[in-house]
PDB file of C-alpha atoms (C1' of nucleotides) in Angstrom:
ATOM      1  CA  UNK L  27       9.140  21.598  -3.015  1.00  0.00           C
ATOM      2  CA  UNK L  28       8.298  18.040  -4.002  1.00  0.00           C
ATOM      3  CA  UNK L  29       5.281  16.270  -2.498  1.00  0.00           C
ATOM      4  CA  UNK L  30       5.375  12.499  -2.754  1.00  0.00           C
ATOM      5  CA  UNK L  31       2.429  10.361  -1.681  1.00  0.00           C
ATOM      6  CA  UNK L  32       1.429   6.714  -1.441  1.00  0.00           C
ATOM      7  CA  UNK L  33      -2.087   5.270  -1.438  1.00  0.00           C
ATOM      8  CA  UNK L  34      -3.470   1.750  -1.660  1.00  0.00           C
ATOM      9  CA  UNK L  35      -6.706   2.536  -3.506  1.00  0.00           C
ATOM     10  CA  UNK L  36      -8.184  -1.007  -3.438  1.00  0.00           C
ATOM     11  CA  UNK L  37      -9.269  -0.957  -7.109  1.00  0.00           C
ATOM     12  CA  UNK L  38      -8.443   2.088  -9.211  1.00  0.00           C
ATOM     13  CA  UNK L  39     -11.638   1.701 -11.234  1.00  0.00           C
ATOM     14  CA  UNK L  40     -13.957   1.527  -8.231  1.00  0.00           C
ATOM     15  CA  UNK L  41     -12.021   4.385  -6.575  1.00  0.00           C
ATOM     16  CA  UNK L  42     -11.509   6.545  -9.670  1.00  0.00           C
ATOM     17  CA  UNK L  43     -13.760   9.356  -8.427  1.00  0.00           C
ATOM     18  CA  UNK L  44     -11.950   9.338  -5.069  1.00  0.00           C
ATOM     19  CA  UNK L  45      -8.580   9.446  -6.799  1.00  0.00           C
ATOM     20  CA  UNK L  46      -9.599  12.361  -9.009  1.00  0.00           C
ATOM     21  CA  UNK L  47     -11.134  14.226  -6.072  1.00  0.00           C
ATOM     22  CA  UNK L  48      -8.002  13.717  -3.984  1.00  0.00           C
ATOM     23  CA  UNK L  49      -5.614  14.763  -6.782  1.00  0.00           C
ATOM     24  CA  UNK L  50      -7.587  18.007  -7.102  1.00  0.00           C
ATOM     25  CA  UNK L  51      -7.767  18.466  -3.327  1.00  0.00           C
ATOM     26  CA  UNK L  52      -4.092  17.932  -2.435  1.00  0.00           C
ATOM     27  CA  UNK L  53      -2.424  18.310  -5.823  1.00  0.00           C
ATOM     28  CA  UNK L  54       0.565  16.073  -4.925  1.00  0.00           C
ATOM     29  CA  UNK L  55       3.487  16.169  -7.347  1.00  0.00           C
ATOM     30  CA  UNK L  56       3.667  12.380  -7.368  1.00  0.00           C
ATOM     31  CA  UNK L  57       1.498   9.614  -5.919  1.00  0.00           C
ATOM     32  CA  UNK L  58       2.327   5.912  -5.835  1.00  0.00           C
ATOM     33  CA  UNK L  59      -0.749   3.682  -6.067  1.00  0.00           C
ATOM     34  CA  UNK L  60      -1.184   0.055  -5.015  1.00  0.00           C
ATOM     35  CA  UNK L  61      -3.876  -2.560  -5.516  1.00  0.00           C
ATOM     36  CA  UNK L  62      -5.106  -1.033  -8.751  1.00  0.00           C
ATOM     37  CA  UNK L  63      -6.673  -4.455  -9.494  1.00  0.00           C
ATOM     38  CA  UNK L  64      -6.512  -3.649 -13.187  1.00  0.00           C
ATOM     39  CA  UNK L  65      -4.727  -4.702 -16.346  1.00  0.00           C
ATOM     40  CA  UNK L  66      -2.881  -2.020 -18.307  1.00  0.00           C
ATOM     41  CA  UNK L  67      -5.806  -1.987 -20.747  1.00  0.00           C
ATOM     42  CA  UNK L  68      -8.242  -1.288 -17.912  1.00  0.00           C
ATOM     43  CA  UNK L  69      -6.107   1.380 -16.208  1.00  0.00           C
ATOM     44  CA  UNK L  70      -7.768   4.835 -16.533  1.00  0.00           C
ATOM     45  CA  UNK L  71      -4.826   6.677 -18.133  1.00  0.00           C
ATOM     46  CA  UNK L  72      -7.107   9.138 -19.918  1.00  0.00           C
ATOM     47  CA  UNK L  73      -8.971  10.390 -16.847  1.00  0.00           C
ATOM     48  CA  UNK L  74      -5.702  10.850 -14.958  1.00  0.00           C
ATOM     49  CA  UNK L  75      -4.000  12.635 -17.855  1.00  0.00           C
ATOM     50  CA  UNK L  76      -7.021  14.954 -18.103  1.00  0.00           C
ATOM     51  CA  UNK L  77      -6.047  16.253 -14.641  1.00  0.00           C
ATOM     52  CA  UNK L  78      -2.531  17.086 -15.788  1.00  0.00           C
ATOM     53  CA  UNK L  79      -0.784  13.942 -14.581  1.00  0.00           C
ATOM     54  CA  UNK L  80       1.302  11.281 -16.278  1.00  0.00           C
ATOM     55  CA  UNK L  81       0.840   7.667 -15.236  1.00  0.00           C
ATOM     56  CA  UNK L  82       2.826   4.456 -15.495  1.00  0.00           C
ATOM     57  CA  UNK L  83       1.242   1.197 -14.399  1.00  0.00           C
ATOM     58  CA  UNK L  84       1.945  -2.524 -14.032  1.00  0.00           C
ATOM     59  CA  UNK L  85      -0.897  -4.798 -13.029  1.00  0.00           C
ATOM     60  CA  UNK L  86      -2.877  -7.963 -13.414  1.00  0.00           C
ATOM     61  CA  UNK L  87      -6.452  -9.025 -13.914  1.00  0.00           C
ATOM     62  CA  UNK L  88      -8.464  -8.206 -10.804  1.00  0.00           C
ATOM     63  CA  UNK L  89      -5.572  -8.310  -8.356  1.00  0.00           C
ATOM     64  CA  UNK L  90      -2.399  -6.538  -7.222  1.00  0.00           C
ATOM     65  CA  UNK L  91      -1.266  -3.712  -9.537  1.00  0.00           C
ATOM     66  CA  UNK L  92       0.993  -0.714  -8.888  1.00  0.00           C
ATOM     67  CA  UNK L  93       1.270   2.678 -10.530  1.00  0.00           C
ATOM     68  CA  UNK L  94       3.095   5.984 -10.335  1.00  0.00           C
ATOM     69  CA  UNK L  95       1.025   9.084 -11.103  1.00  0.00           C
ATOM     70  CA  UNK L  96       3.085  12.233 -11.526  1.00  0.00           C
ATOM     71  CA  UNK L  97       2.951  15.810 -12.783  1.00  0.00           C
ATOM     72  CA  UNK L  98       6.461  15.427 -14.170  1.00  0.00           C
ATOM     73  CA  UNK L  99       6.859  12.653 -16.708  1.00  0.00           C
ATOM     74  CA  UNK L 100       8.387   9.515 -15.113  1.00  0.00           C
ATOM     75  CA  UNK L 101      11.705   8.515 -16.714  1.00  0.00           C
ATOM     76  CA  UNK L 102      13.472   5.160 -17.049  1.00  0.00           C
ATOM     77  CA  UNK L 103      10.553   3.045 -15.885  1.00  0.00           C
ATOM     78  CA  UNK L 104      11.298  -0.464 -14.605  1.00  0.00           C
ATOM     79  CA  UNK L 105       8.798  -3.141 -13.585  1.00  0.00           C
ATOM     80  CA  UNK L 106       9.472  -5.925 -11.071  1.00  0.00           C
ATOM     81  CA  UNK L 107      12.977  -6.855  -9.928  1.00  0.00           C
ATOM     82  CA  UNK L 108      15.264  -6.291 -12.926  1.00  0.00           C
ATOM     83  CA  UNK L 109      17.160  -9.454 -13.767  1.00  0.00           C
ATOM     84  CA  UNK L 110      15.152 -11.642 -11.384  1.00  0.00           C
ATOM     85  CA  UNK L 111      12.588 -14.148 -12.625  1.00  0.00           C
ATOM     86  CA  UNK L 112       9.566 -13.372 -10.452  1.00  0.00           C
ATOM     87  CA  UNK L 113       6.342 -12.933 -12.448  1.00  0.00           C
ATOM     88  CA  UNK L 114       4.317 -11.833  -9.410  1.00  0.00           C
ATOM     89  CA  UNK L 115       6.732  -8.970  -8.779  1.00  0.00           C
ATOM     90  CA  UNK L 116       5.657  -7.584 -12.145  1.00  0.00           C
ATOM     91  CA  UNK L 117       2.359  -6.668 -10.501  1.00  0.00           C
ATOM     92  CA  UNK L 118       3.942  -5.450  -7.264  1.00  0.00           C
ATOM     93  CA  UNK L 119       6.868  -3.152  -8.061  1.00  0.00           C
ATOM     94  CA  UNK L 120       7.292  -0.269 -10.473  1.00  0.00           C
ATOM     95  CA  UNK L 121      10.025   2.358 -10.392  1.00  0.00           C
ATOM     96  CA  UNK L 122      10.739   5.595 -12.224  1.00  0.00           C
ATOM     97  CA  UNK L 123      12.940   8.645 -11.920  1.00  0.00           C
ATOM     98  CA  UNK L 124      11.082  11.858 -11.070  1.00  0.00           C
ATOM     99  CA  UNK L 125      12.749  15.149 -10.108  1.00  0.00           C
ATOM    100  CA  UNK L 126      16.029  13.237  -9.725  1.00  0.00           C
ATOM    101  CA  UNK L 127      14.486  10.815  -7.220  1.00  0.00           C
ATOM    102  CA  UNK L 128      14.270   7.093  -7.933  1.00  0.00           C
ATOM    103  CA  UNK L 129      10.634   6.549  -6.887  1.00  0.00           C
ATOM    104  CA  UNK L 130       9.316   3.038  -6.215  1.00  0.00           C
ATOM    105  CA  UNK L 131       5.680   2.026  -5.819  1.00  0.00           C
ATOM    106  CA  UNK L 132       5.602  -1.335  -4.050  1.00  0.00           C
ATOM    107  CA  UNK L 133       2.841  -3.660  -2.916  1.00  0.00           C
ATOM    108  CA  UNK L 134       4.422  -6.185  -0.579  1.00  0.00           C
ATOM    109  CA  UNK L 135       2.416  -9.445  -0.477  1.00  0.00           C
ATOM    110  CA  UNK L 136      -0.180  -9.721   2.267  1.00  0.00           C
ATOM    111  CA  UNK L 137       1.081 -13.153   3.290  1.00  0.00           C
ATOM    112  CA  UNK L 138      -2.180 -15.068   3.616  1.00  0.00           C
ATOM    113  CA  UNK L 139      -1.739 -16.648   7.043  1.00  0.00           C
ATOM    114  CA  UNK L 140       1.283 -16.817   9.321  1.00  0.00           C
ATOM    115  CA  UNK L 141       3.460 -19.825   8.480  1.00  0.00           C
ATOM    116  CA  UNK L 142       1.893 -20.507   5.071  1.00  0.00           C
ATOM    117  CA  UNK L 143       3.912 -20.763   1.852  1.00  0.00           C
ATOM    118  CA  UNK L 144       2.530 -17.368   0.940  1.00  0.00           C
ATOM    119  CA  UNK L 145       3.800 -15.965   4.225  1.00  0.00           C
ATOM    120  CA  UNK L 146       7.283 -17.226   3.332  1.00  0.00           C
ATOM    121  CA  UNK L 147       6.944 -15.584  -0.077  1.00  0.00           C
ATOM    122  CA  UNK L 148       6.124 -12.320   1.689  1.00  0.00           C
ATOM    123  CA  UNK L 149       9.354 -12.556   3.697  1.00  0.00           C
ATOM    124  CA  UNK L 150      11.278 -13.537   0.566  1.00  0.00           C
ATOM    125  CA  UNK L 151       9.848 -10.547  -1.287  1.00  0.00           C
ATOM    126  CA  UNK L 152      11.240  -8.234   1.386  1.00  0.00           C
ATOM    127  CA  UNK L 153      14.643  -9.977   1.210  1.00  0.00           C
ATOM    128  CA  UNK L 154      14.605  -9.457  -2.560  1.00  0.00           C
ATOM    129  CA  UNK L 155      13.871  -5.783  -2.059  1.00  0.00           C
ATOM    130  CA  UNK L 156      16.999  -5.545   0.076  1.00  0.00           C
ATOM    131  CA  UNK L 157      19.080  -7.379  -2.547  1.00  0.00           C
ATOM    132  CA  UNK L 158      17.678  -5.159  -5.274  1.00  0.00           C
ATOM    133  CA  UNK L 159      18.498  -1.976  -3.346  1.00  0.00           C
ATOM    134  CA  UNK L 160      22.027  -3.216  -2.597  1.00  0.00           C
ATOM    135  CA  UNK L 161      22.624  -4.060  -6.244  1.00  0.00           C
ATOM    136  CA  UNK L 162      21.405  -0.762  -7.675  1.00  0.00           C
ATOM    137  CA  UNK L 163      21.947   2.107  -5.252  1.00  0.00           C
ATOM    138  CA  UNK L 164      24.343   3.748  -2.842  1.00  0.00           C
ATOM    139  CA  UNK L 165      22.280   4.747   0.209  1.00  0.00           C
ATOM    140  CA  UNK L 166      24.731   7.478   1.148  1.00  0.00           C
ATOM    141  CA  UNK L 167      24.478   9.250  -2.212  1.00  0.00           C
ATOM    142  CA  UNK L 168      21.398   8.261  -4.181  1.00  0.00           C
ATOM    143  CA  UNK L 169      17.952   9.813  -3.806  1.00  0.00           C
ATOM    144  CA  UNK L 170      15.793   6.700  -3.406  1.00  0.00           C
ATOM    145  CA  UNK L 171      12.201   6.520  -2.158  1.00  0.00           C
ATOM    146  CA  UNK L 172      10.406   3.261  -1.389  1.00  0.00           C
ATOM    147  CA  UNK L 173       6.703   4.055  -1.202  1.00  0.00           C
ATOM    148  CA  UNK L 174       3.811   1.715  -0.797  1.00  0.00           C
ATOM    149  CA  UNK L 175       1.749  -0.778   1.093  1.00  0.00           C
ATOM    150  CA  UNK L 176       4.398  -2.718   3.027  1.00  0.00           C
ATOM    151  CA  UNK L 177       1.742  -4.835   4.759  1.00  0.00           C
ATOM    152  CA  UNK L 178       3.850  -4.644   7.923  1.00  0.00           C
ATOM    153  CA  UNK L 179       3.476  -2.423  10.969  1.00  0.00           C
ATOM    154  CA  UNK L 180       7.092  -1.801  12.033  1.00  0.00           C
ATOM    155  CA  UNK L 181       6.731  -1.056  15.756  1.00  0.00           C
ATOM    156  CA  UNK L 182       4.358  -1.568  18.665  1.00  0.00           C
ATOM    157  CA  UNK L 183       3.095   2.008  18.409  1.00  0.00           C
ATOM    158  CA  UNK L 184       2.049   1.267  14.818  1.00  0.00           C
ATOM    159  CA  UNK L 185      -0.865  -0.994  15.807  1.00  0.00           C
ATOM    160  CA  UNK L 186      -3.924  -0.337  17.948  1.00  0.00           C
ATOM    161  CA  UNK L 187      -3.298  -3.241  20.330  1.00  0.00           C
ATOM    162  CA  UNK L 188       0.220  -4.728  20.250  1.00  0.00           C
ATOM    163  CA  UNK L 189      -0.596  -7.434  22.809  1.00  0.00           C
ATOM    164  CA  UNK L 190      -3.654  -8.623  20.928  1.00  0.00           C
ATOM    165  CA  UNK L 191      -1.878  -8.527  17.572  1.00  0.00           C
ATOM    166  CA  UNK L 192       1.460 -10.054  18.644  1.00  0.00           C
ATOM    167  CA  UNK L 193       2.293 -12.898  16.268  1.00  0.00           C
ATOM    168  CA  UNK L 194      -0.513 -11.947  13.901  1.00  0.00           C
ATOM    169  CA  UNK L 195      -0.215 -11.214  10.181  1.00  0.00           C
ATOM    170  CA  UNK L 196       1.297  -7.803   9.402  1.00  0.00           C
ATOM    171  CA  UNK L 197       2.724  -7.478  12.901  1.00  0.00           C
ATOM    172  CA  UNK L 198       4.611 -10.786  13.208  1.00  0.00           C
ATOM    173  CA  UNK L 199       8.182 -10.661  14.512  1.00  0.00           C
ATOM    174  CA  UNK L 200       9.516 -12.244  11.319  1.00  0.00           C
ATOM    175  CA  UNK L 201       7.896  -9.589   9.144  1.00  0.00           C
ATOM    176  CA  UNK L 202       9.161  -6.769  11.355  1.00  0.00           C
ATOM    177  CA  UNK L 203      12.666  -8.279  11.367  1.00  0.00           C
ATOM    178  CA  UNK L 204      12.567  -8.472   7.570  1.00  0.00           C
ATOM    179  CA  UNK L 205      11.652  -4.783   7.369  1.00  0.00           C
ATOM    180  CA  UNK L 206      14.645  -3.957   9.550  1.00  0.00           C
ATOM    181  CA  UNK L 207      16.848  -5.310   6.734  1.00  0.00           C
ATOM    182  CA  UNK L 208      15.579  -2.422   4.599  1.00  0.00           C
ATOM    183  CA  UNK L 209      16.204   0.096   7.363  1.00  0.00           C
ATOM    184  CA  UNK L 210      19.670  -1.353   8.006  1.00  0.00           C
ATOM    185  CA  UNK L 211      20.577  -0.929   4.343  1.00  0.00           C
ATOM    186  CA  UNK L 212      19.920   2.782   4.692  1.00  0.00           C
ATOM    187  CA  UNK L 213      16.234   3.641   4.452  1.00  0.00           C
ATOM    188  CA  UNK L 214      14.518   5.996   6.893  1.00  0.00           C
ATOM    189  CA  UNK L 215      10.841   5.835   7.810  1.00  0.00           C
ATOM    190  CA  UNK L 216       9.810   9.411   7.003  1.00  0.00           C
ATOM    191  CA  UNK L 217       6.732   9.328   9.224  1.00  0.00           C
ATOM    192  CA  UNK L 218       8.776   8.476  12.299  1.00  0.00           C
ATOM    193  CA  UNK L 219      11.419  11.089  11.475  1.00  0.00           C
ATOM    194  CA  UNK L 220       8.760  13.766  11.973  1.00  0.00           C
ATOM    195  CA  UNK L 221       6.472  12.018  14.473  1.00  0.00           C
ATOM    196  CA  UNK L 222       8.739   9.706  16.494  1.00  0.00           C
ATOM    197  CA  UNK L 223       6.412   8.942  19.390  1.00  0.00           C
ATOM    198  CA  UNK L 224       2.930   9.571  18.009  1.00  0.00           C
ATOM    199  CA  UNK L 225       0.438   6.808  18.771  1.00  0.00           C
ATOM    200  CA  UNK L 226      -2.696   5.988  16.854  1.00  0.00           C
ATOM    201  CA  UNK L 227      -1.206   7.133  13.526  1.00  0.00           C
ATOM    202  CA  UNK L 228      -2.642   4.501  11.206  1.00  0.00           C
ATOM    203  CA  UNK L 229      -3.053   4.175   7.439  1.00  0.00           C
ATOM    204  CA  UNK L 230      -5.316   1.133   7.291  1.00  0.00           C
ATOM    205  CA  UNK L 231      -8.527   0.213   9.115  1.00  0.00           C
ATOM    206  CA  UNK L 232     -10.584  -2.942   8.644  1.00  0.00           C
ATOM    207  CA  UNK L 233     -13.872  -2.394   6.824  1.00  0.00           C
ATOM    208  CA  UNK L 234     -15.543  -4.413   9.585  1.00  0.00           C
ATOM    209  CA  UNK L 235     -16.385  -3.757  13.219  1.00  0.00           C
ATOM    210  CA  UNK L 236     -16.474   0.025  12.896  1.00  0.00           C
ATOM    211  CA  UNK L 237     -12.674  -0.043  12.991  1.00  0.00           C
ATOM    212  CA  UNK L 238     -12.130   3.386  11.444  1.00  0.00           C
ATOM    213  CA  UNK L 239     -14.561   5.141  13.762  1.00  0.00           C
ATOM    214  CA  UNK L 240     -12.880   3.526  16.761  1.00  0.00           C
ATOM    215  CA  UNK L 241      -9.386   4.095  15.278  1.00  0.00           C
ATOM    216  CA  UNK L 242      -8.506   0.416  15.518  1.00  0.00           C
ATOM    217  CA  UNK L 243      -5.998   0.321  12.667  1.00  0.00           C
ATOM    218  CA  UNK L 244      -2.402  -0.254  11.671  1.00  0.00           C
ATOM    219  CA  UNK L 245       0.320   1.811  10.000  1.00  0.00           C
ATOM    220  CA  UNK L 246       1.049  -0.376   6.980  1.00  0.00           C
ATOM    221  CA  UNK L 247       1.694   2.241   4.273  1.00  0.00           C
ATOM    222  CA  UNK L 248       5.072   3.873   4.226  1.00  0.00           C
ATOM    223  CA  UNK L 249       7.455   6.289   2.525  1.00  0.00           C
ATOM    224  CA  UNK L 250      10.990   5.207   3.306  1.00  0.00           C
ATOM    225  CA  UNK L 251      13.920   7.190   1.882  1.00  0.00           C
ATOM    226  CA  UNK L 252      17.708   7.244   1.753  1.00  0.00           C
ATOM    227  CA  UNK L 253      19.666   9.705   3.886  1.00  0.00           C
ATOM    228  CA  UNK L 254      20.223  12.455   1.296  1.00  0.00           C
ATOM    229  CA  UNK L 255      16.463  12.554   0.766  1.00  0.00           C
ATOM    230  CA  UNK L 256      15.691  12.310   4.500  1.00  0.00           C
ATOM    231  CA  UNK L 257      17.850  15.388   5.012  1.00  0.00           C
ATOM    232  CA  UNK L 258      15.500  17.287   2.718  1.00  0.00           C
ATOM    233  CA  UNK L 259      12.299  16.074   4.389  1.00  0.00           C
ATOM    234  CA  UNK L 260      10.115  19.046   5.302  1.00  0.00           C
ATOM    235  CA  UNK L 261       6.860  17.435   6.394  1.00  0.00           C
ATOM    236  CA  UNK L 262       4.970  14.151   6.385  1.00  0.00           C
ATOM    237  CA  UNK L 263       1.343  13.460   7.216  1.00  0.00           C
ATOM    238  CA  UNK L 264      -1.366  10.830   7.007  1.00  0.00           C
ATOM    239  CA  UNK L 265      -4.399  12.228   5.199  1.00  0.00           C
ATOM    240  CA  UNK L 266      -7.406  10.568   6.836  1.00  0.00           C
ATOM    241  CA  UNK L 267      -9.958  12.464   4.823  1.00  0.00           C
ATOM    242  CA  UNK L 268     -10.485   9.980   1.940  1.00  0.00           C
ATOM    243  CA  UNK L 269     -11.008   7.124   4.424  1.00  0.00           C
ATOM    244  CA  UNK L 270     -14.121   8.972   5.564  1.00  0.00           C
ATOM    245  CA  UNK L 271     -15.614   9.388   2.078  1.00  0.00           C
ATOM    246  CA  UNK L 272     -18.456   7.205   0.875  1.00  0.00           C
ATOM    247  CA  UNK L 273     -17.303   3.732  -0.274  1.00  0.00           C
ATOM    248  CA  UNK L 274     -13.641   4.328   0.616  1.00  0.00           C
ATOM    249  CA  UNK L 275     -10.520   2.272   0.197  1.00  0.00           C
ATOM    250  CA  UNK L 276      -9.597   0.572   3.470  1.00  0.00           C
ATOM    251  CA  UNK L 277      -6.251   2.459   3.258  1.00  0.00           C
ATOM    252  CA  UNK L 278      -5.686   6.216   3.332  1.00  0.00           C
ATOM    253  CA  UNK L 279      -2.869   8.269   1.735  1.00  0.00           C
ATOM    254  CA  UNK L 280       0.460   9.232   3.284  1.00  0.00           C
ATOM    255  CA  UNK L 281       2.171  12.381   1.972  1.00  0.00           C
ATOM    256  CA  UNK L 282       5.815  13.430   2.388  1.00  0.00           C
ATOM    257  CA  UNK L 283       7.098  16.861   1.350  1.00  0.00           C
ATOM    258  CA  UNK L 284      10.744  17.439   0.407  1.00  0.00           C
ATOM    259  CA  UNK L 285      12.786  20.560  -0.181  1.00  0.00           C
ATOM    260  CA  UNK L 286      13.750  19.691  -3.738  1.00  0.00           C
TER     261      UNK L 286
ATOM    262  C1'  DA B  14     -29.216 -12.027  17.926  1.00  0.00           C
ATOM    263  C1'  DT B  15     -23.321 -15.246  17.515  1.00  0.00           C
ATOM    264  C1'  DG B  16     -23.661 -11.524  12.571  1.00  0.00           C
ATOM    265  C1'  DA B  17     -20.932  -7.908  11.579  1.00  0.00           C
ATOM    266  C1'  DC B  18     -16.917  -5.546   5.102  1.00  0.00           C
ATOM    267  C1'  DT B  19     -15.355  -4.961   0.244  1.00  0.00           C
ATOM    268  C1'  DG B  20     -13.775  -5.978  -4.711  1.00  0.00           C
ATOM    269  C1'  DG B  21     -13.373  -9.025  -8.456  1.00  0.00           C
ATOM    270  C1'  DA B  22     -14.172 -13.141 -11.125  1.00  0.00           C
ATOM    271  C1'  DG B  23     -17.649 -15.187 -13.040  1.00  0.00           C
ATOM    272  C1'  DT B  24     -21.647 -17.041 -11.810  1.00  0.00           C
ATOM    273  C1'  DT B  25     -25.378 -16.161  -7.725  1.00  0.00           C
ATOM    274  C1'  DT B  26     -20.670 -18.202  -4.495  1.00  0.00           C
ATOM    275  C1'  DC B  27     -16.112 -18.227  -4.031  1.00  0.00           C
ATOM    276  C1'  DC B  28     -11.381 -16.196  -2.743  1.00  0.00           C
ATOM    277  C1'  DA B  29      -8.372 -12.598  -1.060  1.00  0.00           C
ATOM    278  C1'  DG B  30      -7.532  -8.797   1.601  1.00  0.00           C
ATOM    279  C1'  DA B  31      -5.043  -7.542   6.555  1.00  0.00           C
TER     280       DA B  31
END
DNA sequence: ATGACTGGAGTTTCCAGA
């Protein structure tokens, strides 16, 4: 068995006790982190290694930042889009081979506001992901996992009020269409493979307005995998527990379990 | 009641997040 998780921790230093508690609680084989908001120097390698995990990290000062934390040592680590000149991607994408799976931890840009330059960069980032996947992998053969905060809710059932949120950031038609390019290449949304019609299954809730208590959230965090990996998917669940802890991240972990 | 949250940078207020 191989359990693979993703969690936007919203600052790895502020959330270090939560991360340690959750690693002990669920003992995932591998967890992809986003929004570490730390430089490599600030990243708490020692505390994570003390729990029996390896860690690889790529981040920036006070913003962005991605990591892969794993019981097995990550091999052949790459940061950003290899061969593409995109400095921001160096804080948003890290990949490594673990248990024969090419694991990616990705933090897709938030996009600022719909129609802004930053929104266009968000779309472009997703297009680059597609180009990167095409250039490096065969979706019919390779074990590839794209894990992270996609900052997009793919379908109407992935938001608490699709009419209210239509055209809004993270649920805009252009973002959802861009995500379909990843699915069309050959990635499967593991959560929907196991829970195709479930409503109210969210991974992010606004800190404001009592959103978590009222379950007004969105499913923005995903584990998408190629077919040979999807065929080995045993289970996938959203772990709401850490979102209820004191001073939580606004995101909660997603865990997929594979027969590997 | 017209607000209501959080983290980080770097000053005590701003920006970004989604």
